[in-house]
Amino acid sequence: MNINLSKILIGKSLRTDELKDEKFNVFWGLPILSSDAISSVAYAGEEILWVLVPIIGLLSYKYMFYAALCIVFLMFLLVFSYRQTIDSYPDGGGSYIVAKDNLGTIPGLVAGSALSIDYVLTVAVSTCAGTAAITSAIPSLLVHKVFITVALIIIMTLGNLRGIRESSKIFGIPTYLFMISVIGMIVFGIIKVHILGYTPKPSYTIPNVSGDITLFLFLRAFASGCTALTGVEAVSNGIPSFKEPSQKNAKIVLELLALVILMIFGGISYLATLYHAVPNLEVTVVAQIAYQVFGTSIFFYVIQITTAVILIMAANTAFAGLPLLLALMAKDKFMPRQFNKRGKRLGFSNGIITLSLFACLLVIAFRADTHLLMPLYAVGVFISFTLSQAGMFTRWVKSKKRGWRHKAFINGLGCLVSFVTVIIIGVTKFLHGAWIVCILVPLIVRIMLKINKHYSIVAEQLRLSIYEKPKHIDLAEQKRYVIVPIDTLNKSFLKALNYARTISNNIILFHVSVDDVATAKLLKKWDEYGVGIPIVVKKSPYRNIVTPLVKFIESEEYAAGPMDTVTVVMPQFVVENWWGNILHNQTSLFTRTMLLKERNIAIVTVPYIIEE
Amino acid sequence: MNINLSKILIGKSLRTDELKDEKFNVFWGLPILSSDAISSVAYAGEEILWVLVPIIGLLSYKYMFYAALCIVFLMFLLVFSYRQTIDSYPDGGGSYIVAKDNLGTIPGLVAGSALSIDYVLTVAVSTCAGTAAITSAIPSLLVHKVFITVALIIIMTLGNLRGIRESSKIFGIPTYLFMISVIGMIVFGIIKVHILGYTPKPSYTIPNVSGDITLFLFLRAFASGCTALTGVEAVSNGIPSFKEPSQKNAKIVLELLALVILMIFGGISYLATLYHAVPNLEVTVVAQIAYQVFGTSIFFYVIQITTAVILIMAANTAFAGLPLLLALMAKDKFMPRQFNKRGKRLGFSNGIITLSLFACLLVIAFRADTHLLMPLYAVGVFISFTLSQAGMFTRWVKSKKRGWRHKAFINGLGCLVSFVTVIIIGVTKFLHGAWIVCILVPLIVRIMLKINKHYSIVAEQLRLSIYEKPKHIDLAEQKRYVIVPIDTLNKSFLKALNYARTISNNIILFHVSVDDVATAKLLKKWDEYGVGIPIVVKKSPYRNIVTPLVKFIESEEYAAGPMDTVTVVMPQFVVENWWGNILHNQTSLFTRTMLLKERNIAIVTVPYIIEE
């Protein structure tokens, strides 16, 4: 039943050699890797206005334009930088790899953990925003928003567990719909004013304030707008999931992405100025524009719906990105190696599941409130930008290849600006939650180092030199000590005893006594049975079965001498239905677990199957 | 650390032979086994008035008196009945045993499950009522009431895990305080009116209604008052926890209990009449009386506090009762046998933990609201009363011992009245929640029967007749098939291989290939290594390690012939810190679990310890 269920939800298993079929081309690569970046544009402009309007009123639109320019400039820096990264890192050049390669392990891990945090936040923030869009349409659902958000995450998890290609189709289409409808709105919006000569009448009055622009204010506006650039990272991280030629395809997608962002972000900012949209808690800037452009026609609702959908879908970028990142870090032994195993459908299932788990926890902890999550957001992504570009910068400086100055300049500049952005975001959002990231990053880095240490210790101790040959063994002269624990004299025990007798002549039967009456009964029965092997009895006043047995075996082990391995033959009867096991004290299991910690002991389990 | 913590909370382990020291005498037996019964008196009278006052107003007190009489009469029936039970069942005569003995298994199980449900409800209801008392004193805590209730349950659980004697001391004292203060109030309350000639001025006016008493109304009042009798059961169920002579002590406790209930219940009912207390949502009847008797003096608060405390402590009766009941049912193989194992401190830990778990779930599910839980309550206890007395009745009728008519009459009458009560409670409360009990009881009974069937099947198949001697074995002529799975060539594997070679000459190395490159590398390395044992390679396109291995072993097993046992030697490296295990794919563990389901396979685990 369990298996069937997973078949229905996740689909039939795929063979490893079907892997290449699972990769995507430019057409599907664009939406699946960029829905985050594209969707964030929907609120980036508004974020800027939220900072400016309350202080400098009408002047805001002018400075929003400048801020937008800076962001677009920063974006192109990032795009150029990442084009260079893609060239240098054919197997996927996330900030983690770039930073690790060129700046060393710690910076790499910092980038990796910062990015991981941000991926989780992407899922949480986007789904919450999507739910908010839904609930503001149907207020009666407001009470269930946590439930709805979690449900959305689960649906996306299943979609992604089904595999890359399908998920790109599931999640790609809405992205295209959003792009088309928004660009349509921009074009028509401009035509309506400049050609049809429509004069916009703002539905909200701009506060009559005469504050003056300050550098800090402008930087804050810029920082808030930077959310537009979250997700750019994903493309260069996702190179391996592209069809050949993957590098070329990735670069094309990256450029297309830049183009789309430029158009949408620039367009919306321009329309906001044109139609004097004023940010407020009831209606989003995009909605205000859409309303003025389309009135209450069908197109207005198309914009609203596609916006809601893409916000939810944005989360999918993280589902495409984080599992890959985790797999990379697992390959380098900084994460549990399970993250580097492909699931039934060839996706990195463990990463997908982990992501959705943490996202759900965040959503529940923050009661699906976007405004509580926002401050944690975007810090991580810009930390990773900074580090990856610092990495590229040092790379060029070191390499001194032809034209390195030009390339180093681009990355250096990008690094600088990203760094400034980090500082700004950090400062302006610190008390509102950015501090959490400041605690989490070093913590995660520490854990990753611990994991790495563990793996290297294990590898070190397991390594086998060519000279350590297996020792010569003569079966005839073997002297093996075999201990068979006996609780009650039954068929399961007899089977174990028989097996023990096939591997050794010196067998010790061992009984832990918690109940004198029962013990006496056993000894009597065993005596009548007359096999002639004596039973060693140890009393256990504290009703603990395992410890005395282990103690005895340890002592026996000593008697046997360090060279010889003691064999413990454990009878274990196996019930076929899962719940059956609940009904039996798993003594044999416990004993085994404790014995595993002893050297020179081999544990033999002789199963006896019970049919029902 | 873990162990130390449990030491601090639960105390050091106790030896089995310390068991008798853990039993309690009459003085401590009374409070620990009766706090439920005694505390329920605190609201029984009020429950009656809640039914009557709104309909027949001033007449209520007259009929409350009659109802109280009936309940006291019923109580004495129960006491007599249970004295007879204690005489006939020295090892504890809960309704479960009595019904099972005399009416058969099913009735026994019905009684057992009904009682179990009621024990869980006792914990939930009492702690909620206690919390309500606290929160009505400190309203600011109201928002945390679920948390508080759960905390209370956990504290009680720890107390009980510490062991019987101590818990009786922890929980006995408040019971005595309550008894003393309430009896004091009754005495002084009567003196104040009849000797000091104080004329009570009711603080609440009795509704001016002229409804007339009907049989049904009276019966409902009676039924609601019956909550006063919940918990009487506990004494005869708890005989084994009494010091010798346990039967005599139990009977004394039972009589004392009856006396206390008579005094408190009768006294409060009388005072309620005397002082014309009117039930309302703000102030409890007891509080109203206390206020008129003591004013706002310290004694008023003593009454309030002790009431709150004993309500919480009442839950402890269930903690004393249910684990014993479960142990009994486990002994009869109707419950998982773990319930019959004594914990470190000789209490039935598993029962205690299970009880508190379910109680907590109930509290959370019903948001710690007593009024939502009440309707489920008391049905179970009267079902069990009915069955146990029906049992005793048939017992006498069958036995025909001297004076059986008299005894049978008592039990028969008790049975009849209990039965009527069940019907009344069931009918009046069905839609409010009693239906849940009606579903749960048969469900639990079904599960218990399934458990029993399982145990008997296992026992049947394990039973060994004296004639099934171990087969003769000649070590020399033994032909053993040994399979050693190889993933990577390392020390752990070498150790396993060495062990395998000590028990057999025909060894098969088996490798599951998920990655052709890795496999080629392994084969090359193994070739260079030159031990001369070939490796069997099986490709696994679906990246599943376990299945191919199992398949192969099954086939090998077949080749080996059903008579011969195939031995699988599994290398397993053991990391010392618990979290280390998370970092490794537990292939060997999975394989083992799946192999256990195969007949004629012995699994040898050769541990290789990694030090850190």
CSV table of C-alpha atoms in Angstrom, one decimal, chain A residues 259-485:
chain,number,residue,atom,x,y,z
A,259,LEU,CA,16.3,41.1,-20.4
A,260,VAL,CA,13.0,40.1,-18.8
A,261,ILE,CA,13.9,41.7,-15.4
A,262,LEU,CA,15.0,44.9,-17.2
A,263,MET,CA,11.8,45.1,-19.1
A,264,ILE,CA,9.4,44.2,-16.3
A,265,PHE,CA,11.2,46.0,-13.5
A,266,GLY,CA,12.0,49.1,-15.6
A,267,GLY,CA,8.5,49.0,-17.1
A,268,ILE,CA,6.7,48.7,-13.8
A,269,SER,CA,8.8,51.5,-12.2
A,270,TYR,CA,8.1,53.7,-15.2
A,271,LEU,CA,4.3,53.0,-15.1
A,272,ALA,CA,4.3,53.6,-11.4
A,273,THR,CA,5.7,57.1,-12.1
A,274,LEU,CA,3.4,57.6,-15.0
A,275,TYR,CA,0.3,56.6,-13.1
A,276,HIS,CA,1.5,57.9,-9.7
A,277,ALA,CA,0.9,54.6,-7.9
A,278,VAL,CA,1.1,55.1,-4.1
A,279,PRO,CA,2.0,52.1,-1.9
A,280,ASN,CA,-0.6,51.2,0.7
A,281,LEU,CA,-1.7,48.2,2.7
A,282,GLU,CA,-4.9,47.5,0.8
A,283,VAL,CA,-3.8,47.5,-2.9
A,284,THR,CA,-0.4,46.6,-4.3
A,285,VAL,CA,1.3,49.0,-6.7
A,286,VAL,CA,1.0,46.5,-9.6
A,287,ALA,CA,-2.7,46.1,-8.8
A,288,GLN,CA,-3.1,49.9,-8.9
A,289,ILE,CA,-1.4,50.2,-12.2
A,290,ALA,CA,-3.4,47.2,-13.6
A,291,TYR,CA,-6.6,48.8,-12.5
A,292,GLN,CA,-5.8,52.1,-14.2
A,293,VAL,CA,-4.6,50.4,-17.4
A,294,PHE,CA,-7.4,47.8,-17.8
A,295,GLY,CA,-10.1,49.0,-15.5
A,296,THR,CA,-12.0,46.0,-14.1
A,297,SER,CA,-11.8,44.1,-17.4
A,298,ILE,CA,-10.7,40.5,-17.5
A,299,PHE,CA,-7.1,41.6,-18.0
A,300,PHE,CA,-7.0,43.1,-14.5
A,301,TYR,CA,-7.8,39.8,-13.0
A,302,VAL,CA,-5.4,38.0,-15.3
A,303,ILE,CA,-2.6,40.2,-13.8
A,304,GLN,CA,-3.8,39.5,-10.3
A,305,ILE,CA,-4.0,35.8,-10.7
A,306,THR,CA,-0.8,35.3,-12.6
A,307,THR,CA,1.0,37.4,-9.9
A,308,ALA,CA,-0.4,35.2,-7.1
A,309,VAL,CA,0.6,32.1,-9.0
A,310,ILE,CA,4.1,33.1,-9.9
A,311,LEU,CA,4.7,34.2,-6.3
A,312,ILE,CA,3.9,30.7,-5.2
A,313,MET,CA,5.9,29.2,-8.1
A,314,ALA,CA,9.0,31.4,-7.2
A,315,ALA,CA,9.4,28.9,-4.4
A,316,ASN,CA,10.2,26.4,-7.0
A,317,THR,CA,13.5,28.1,-7.9
A,318,ALA,CA,14.6,27.1,-4.4
A,319,PHE,CA,13.4,23.5,-5.0
A,320,ALA,CA,15.6,23.4,-8.2
A,321,GLY,CA,18.5,25.2,-6.5
A,322,LEU,CA,18.9,24.0,-2.9
A,323,PRO,CA,19.0,20.2,-3.5
A,324,LEU,CA,21.7,20.8,-6.1
A,325,LEU,CA,23.7,22.9,-3.7
A,326,LEU,CA,23.3,20.3,-0.9
A,327,ALA,CA,24.4,17.6,-3.3
A,328,LEU,CA,27.6,19.6,-4.2
A,329,MET,CA,28.4,20.2,-0.5
A,330,ALA,CA,27.6,16.5,0.3
A,331,LYS,CA,30.1,15.5,-2.5
A,332,ASP,CA,32.7,17.6,-0.7
A,333,LYS,CA,31.7,15.8,2.6
A,334,PHE,CA,30.4,18.9,4.3
A,335,MET,CA,26.8,17.6,4.3
A,336,PRO,CA,25.4,14.1,5.0
A,337,ARG,CA,26.2,12.0,2.0
A,338,GLN,CA,22.5,11.1,1.6
A,339,PHE,CA,22.0,14.5,0.0
A,340,ASN,CA,24.1,13.3,-2.9
A,341,LYS,CA,21.9,10.3,-3.7
A,342,ARG,CA,19.3,10.6,-6.5
A,343,GLY,CA,15.8,9.4,-5.6
A,344,LYS,CA,13.4,7.1,-7.5
A,345,ARG,CA,12.8,9.9,-10.0
A,346,LEU,CA,16.4,11.0,-10.2
A,347,GLY,CA,15.8,14.2,-8.3
A,348,PHE,CA,17.8,14.7,-5.1
A,349,SER,CA,14.9,13.6,-3.0
A,350,ASN,CA,16.5,14.1,0.4
A,351,GLY,CA,17.4,17.7,-0.4
A,352,ILE,CA,13.8,18.4,-1.6
A,353,ILE,CA,12.3,16.9,1.4
A,354,THR,CA,14.6,18.7,3.8
A,355,LEU,CA,13.9,22.0,2.1
A,356,SER,CA,10.1,21.6,2.4
A,357,LEU,CA,10.4,20.5,6.0
A,358,PHE,CA,12.3,23.5,7.1
A,359,ALA,CA,10.2,25.8,5.0
A,360,CYS,CA,7.0,24.4,6.7
A,361,LEU,CA,8.6,24.9,10.1
A,362,LEU,CA,9.3,28.5,9.3
A,363,VAL,CA,5.8,29.1,8.0
A,364,ILE,CA,4.3,27.6,11.1
A,365,ALA,CA,6.7,29.4,13.4
A,366,PHE,CA,6.0,32.8,11.7
A,367,ARG,CA,2.3,32.1,11.3
A,368,ALA,CA,2.6,32.5,7.5
A,369,ASP,CA,3.2,36.3,7.9
A,370,THR,CA,5.4,37.6,5.0
A,371,HIS,CA,6.2,40.8,6.9
A,372,LEU,CA,7.8,38.8,9.7
A,373,LEU,CA,9.9,36.8,7.3
A,374,MET,CA,11.0,39.6,4.9
A,375,PRO,CA,13.8,41.0,7.2
A,376,LEU,CA,15.6,37.7,7.2
A,377,TYR,CA,15.4,37.6,3.4
A,378,ALA,CA,17.9,38.8,0.9
A,379,VAL,CA,20.8,39.1,3.4
A,380,GLY,CA,21.9,35.6,2.7
A,381,VAL,CA,21.7,36.0,-1.1
A,382,PHE,CA,23.9,39.1,-1.1
A,383,ILE,CA,26.4,37.6,1.2
A,384,SER,CA,26.8,34.8,-1.3
A,385,PHE,CA,26.9,37.3,-4.2
A,386,THR,CA,29.7,39.2,-2.5
A,387,LEU,CA,31.7,36.1,-1.7
A,388,SER,CA,31.3,34.5,-5.2
A,389,GLN,CA,32.4,37.7,-6.9
A,390,ALA,CA,35.3,38.2,-4.4
A,391,GLY,CA,36.2,34.7,-5.5
A,392,MET,CA,36.1,35.5,-9.2
A,393,PHE,CA,38.0,38.7,-8.6
A,394,THR,CA,40.9,37.0,-6.9
A,395,ARG,CA,40.8,34.3,-9.6
A,396,TRP,CA,41.4,36.9,-12.3
A,397,VAL,CA,44.1,38.7,-10.3
A,398,LYS,CA,45.9,35.4,-9.7
A,399,SER,CA,45.5,34.1,-13.2
A,400,LYS,CA,46.7,37.2,-15.0
A,401,LYS,CA,45.2,35.8,-18.2
A,402,ARG,CA,44.6,38.1,-21.2
A,403,GLY,CA,42.1,40.8,-20.4
A,404,TRP,CA,42.1,39.8,-16.7
A,405,ARG,CA,42.0,43.5,-15.6
A,406,HIS,CA,38.7,44.1,-17.4
A,407,LYS,CA,37.2,40.9,-15.9
A,408,ALA,CA,38.6,41.6,-12.5
A,409,PHE,CA,37.2,45.1,-12.6
A,410,ILE,CA,33.7,43.8,-13.3
A,411,ASN,CA,33.8,41.2,-10.5
A,412,GLY,CA,35.5,43.6,-8.2
A,413,LEU,CA,32.9,46.2,-8.7
A,414,GLY,CA,30.1,43.7,-8.4
A,415,CYS,CA,31.7,42.4,-5.2
A,416,LEU,CA,32.0,45.9,-3.8
A,417,VAL,CA,28.4,46.9,-4.6
A,418,SER,CA,27.0,43.6,-3.3
A,419,PHE,CA,29.0,44.1,-0.1
A,420,VAL,CA,27.7,47.6,0.4
A,421,THR,CA,24.2,46.1,-0.2
A,422,VAL,CA,24.8,43.5,2.5
A,423,ILE,CA,25.9,46.1,4.9
A,424,ILE,CA,22.9,48.3,4.1
A,425,ILE,CA,20.4,45.4,4.4
A,426,GLY,CA,22.1,44.2,7.5
A,427,VAL,CA,22.0,47.6,9.2
A,428,THR,CA,18.5,48.6,8.2
A,429,LYS,CA,17.0,45.1,9.0
A,430,PHE,CA,19.2,43.9,11.8
A,431,LEU,CA,16.8,44.2,14.7
A,432,HIS,CA,13.9,43.0,12.6
A,433,GLY,CA,15.4,39.6,12.1
A,434,ALA,CA,18.7,39.9,10.1
A,435,TRP,CA,20.5,39.0,13.4
A,436,ILE,CA,19.0,35.5,13.1
A,437,VAL,CA,21.0,35.0,9.9
A,438,CYS,CA,24.1,36.4,11.6
A,439,ILE,CA,23.7,33.6,14.2
A,440,LEU,CA,22.7,30.8,11.8
A,441,VAL,CA,25.5,31.2,9.3
A,442,PRO,CA,28.4,30.6,11.7
A,443,LEU,CA,26.4,27.8,13.4
A,444,ILE,CA,25.8,26.0,10.1
A,445,VAL,CA,29.4,26.5,9.1
A,446,ARG,CA,30.6,24.9,12.3
A,447,ILE,CA,28.3,21.9,11.8
A,448,MET,CA,29.5,21.4,8.3
A,449,LEU,CA,33.1,21.4,9.5
A,450,LYS,CA,32.3,18.9,12.1
A,451,ILE,CA,30.6,16.7,9.5
A,452,ASN,CA,33.6,17.0,7.3
A,453,LYS,CA,36.0,16.1,10.1
A,454,HIS,CA,33.9,13.0,10.9
A,455,TYR,CA,34.0,11.7,7.3
A,456,SER,CA,37.7,12.2,7.0
A,457,ILE,CA,38.3,10.4,10.3
A,458,VAL,CA,36.2,7.5,9.2
A,459,ALA,CA,37.9,7.3,5.8
A,460,GLU,CA,41.3,7.5,7.4
A,461,GLN,CA,40.6,4.6,9.7
A,462,LEU,CA,39.0,2.4,7.0
A,463,ARG,CA,41.8,3.0,4.4
A,464,LEU,CA,43.4,-0.3,3.5
A,465,SER,CA,47.0,-0.4,2.3
A,466,ILE,CA,47.9,-3.0,-0.4
A,467,TYR,CA,50.2,-4.7,2.0
A,468,GLU,CA,47.6,-5.6,4.7
A,469,LYS,CA,46.8,-9.0,3.3
A,470,PRO,CA,44.1,-11.2,4.9
A,471,LYS,CA,45.7,-13.4,7.5
A,472,HIS,CA,46.2,-17.1,6.7
A,473,ILE,CA,43.5,-19.2,8.2
A,474,ASP,CA,43.3,-23.0,8.7
A,475,LEU,CA,39.7,-24.0,9.4
A,476,ALA,CA,40.7,-27.2,11.2
A,477,GLU,CA,42.8,-25.5,13.9
A,478,GLN,CA,40.2,-22.7,14.4
A,479,LYS,CA,39.1,-22.3,18.0
A,480,ARG,CA,35.9,-20.3,18.1
A,481,TYR,CA,34.0,-19.2,21.2
A,482,VAL,CA,30.3,-19.2,20.6
A,483,ILE,CA,27.8,-17.8,23.1
A,484,VAL,CA,24.0,-18.4,22.7
A,485,PRO,CA,21.7,-16.4,24.9
